[in-house]
């Protein structure tokens, strides 16, 4: 009888232990939500390519983590903060999503980050750009993976002012991202010895830039800086060519220019344009191998946002595997203490403010005669180490830095 009781007790203990171990993965599934722009001006840089990047990472990981399935759900936030927050709230409350990824459009990304903190989940942002995400609005539950307005401005702004392009005029998208991009770039220009002669703001998804470009032309600034992205950037560049801005001696800089934008416009229209980027497909064998697979799946080379999402998804899944749970604070801690070493970043690291620090690159678009193929668009001017490219930890106003 004692032997039977002992065996039963041991069996019960094992069962309880096994249940506890299994419960480490909430709801027996790791659920990723890709919240992105599927239908508007950022759809090429994010959209279906962002979804594909996350799905590729999940497939390459084997579709399971700690023996539990990984699921991916997708939604279009339509670049509207209320729509994005509504989707995210439903995902967290009802669909048991563990992490939300991508979220282009900073006016959507910022409230998603706040909601994620409230729900104690994880937000890995690749598409949103505002440096406020790791600044005054930083969160212990958010990682900013790919780029931000500070790095874009810092890398390109310093380089151009130092070579004599020291007076600037901004054409800026009138929402959180555009204003942060102009603010960060203007600060870099002034700190490097240049001057800002003026700015003008345009509505998101504008079709007519004529009045804005005429003001830029009239300013006589050496540099006309486009503090916008996606379809707004390509439309502005096309119309700037029609107005003859560069023929008049002014230089254009697109502070955020994705490779899909350059490809859509063509090298004849973009040759000589200065571009800051976190990723380019033709850097080395690793980047070429990933990009070839991505191109076969999606039909174009990956943008930095899409390449960053693959990297971020892998890092997140490896963190869960390492600690055996998808509990948000523990996963974030593991992600922060693990270096990022893959085709996207070498010796990348996540700071307490959520910034993933990695090298950034300054490119110049090639002349048509220099290109050897459809996607052979850039030549590397400089590699800027992450600690120089991104804002210093103590300069962003993140409350987590003070309390750390």
mmCIF file of C-alpha atoms in Angstrom, residues 32 34 38 47-64 70-74 101 290 293-294 297-298 306 309-311 313-314 317:
data_model
loop_
_atom_site.group_PDB
_atom_site.id
_atom_site.type_symbol
_atom_site.label_atom_id
_atom_site.label_comp_id
_atom_site.label_asym_id
_atom_site.label_seq_id
_atom_site.Cartn_x
_atom_site.Cartn_y
_atom_site.Cartn_z
ATOM 1 C CA UNK A 32 2.493 37.157 -33.353
ATOM 2 C CA UNK A 34 1.792 41.905 -37.756
ATOM 3 C CA UNK A 38 -1.427 46.896 -46.439
ATOM 4 C CA UNK A 47 2.735 45.628 -46.018
ATOM 5 C CA UNK A 48 2.796 42.181 -47.536
ATOM 6 C CA UNK A 49 6.599 42.198 -47.440
ATOM 7 C CA UNK A 50 6.537 42.701 -43.666
ATOM 8 C CA UNK A 51 4.119 39.785 -43.316
ATOM 9 C CA UNK A 52 6.309 37.636 -45.564
ATOM 10 C CA UNK A 53 9.434 38.447 -43.526
ATOM 11 C CA UNK A 54 7.792 37.389 -40.253
ATOM 12 C CA UNK A 55 6.356 34.244 -41.857
ATOM 13 C CA UNK A 56 9.777 33.364 -43.300
ATOM 14 C CA UNK A 57 11.345 33.677 -39.857
ATOM 15 C CA UNK A 58 8.653 31.493 -38.286
ATOM 16 C CA UNK A 59 9.071 28.859 -41.018
ATOM 17 C CA UNK A 60 12.871 28.932 -40.718
ATOM 18 C CA UNK A 61 12.535 28.501 -36.960
ATOM 19 C CA UNK A 62 10.505 25.348 -37.561
ATOM 20 C CA UNK A 63 7.013 26.663 -36.831
ATOM 21 C CA UNK A 64 7.282 25.812 -33.121
ATOM 22 C CA UNK A 70 3.779 29.763 -33.579
ATOM 23 C CA UNK A 71 0.864 31.574 -35.219
ATOM 24 C CA UNK A 72 0.888 34.804 -37.234
ATOM 25 C CA UNK A 73 -2.144 37.096 -37.565
ATOM 26 C CA UNK A 74 -2.236 40.173 -39.779
ATOM 27 C CA UNK A 101 5.350 43.639 -34.836
ATOM 28 C CA UNK A 290 18.238 36.214 -47.588
ATOM 29 C CA UNK A 293 14.734 34.101 -51.012
ATOM 30 C CA UNK A 294 12.647 37.141 -50.109
ATOM 31 C CA UNK A 297 8.527 35.084 -52.362
ATOM 32 C CA UNK A 298 7.480 38.741 -52.608
ATOM 33 C CA UNK A 306 11.238 44.013 -43.870
ATOM 34 C CA UNK A 309 11.410 42.205 -39.080
ATOM 35 C CA UNK A 310 12.926 38.835 -39.983
ATOM 36 C CA UNK A 311 15.846 39.552 -37.656
ATOM 37 C CA UNK A 313 11.230 37.776 -35.095
ATOM 38 C CA UNK A 314 14.140 35.351 -34.882
ATOM 39 C CA UNK A 317 11.716 33.359 -30.711
#
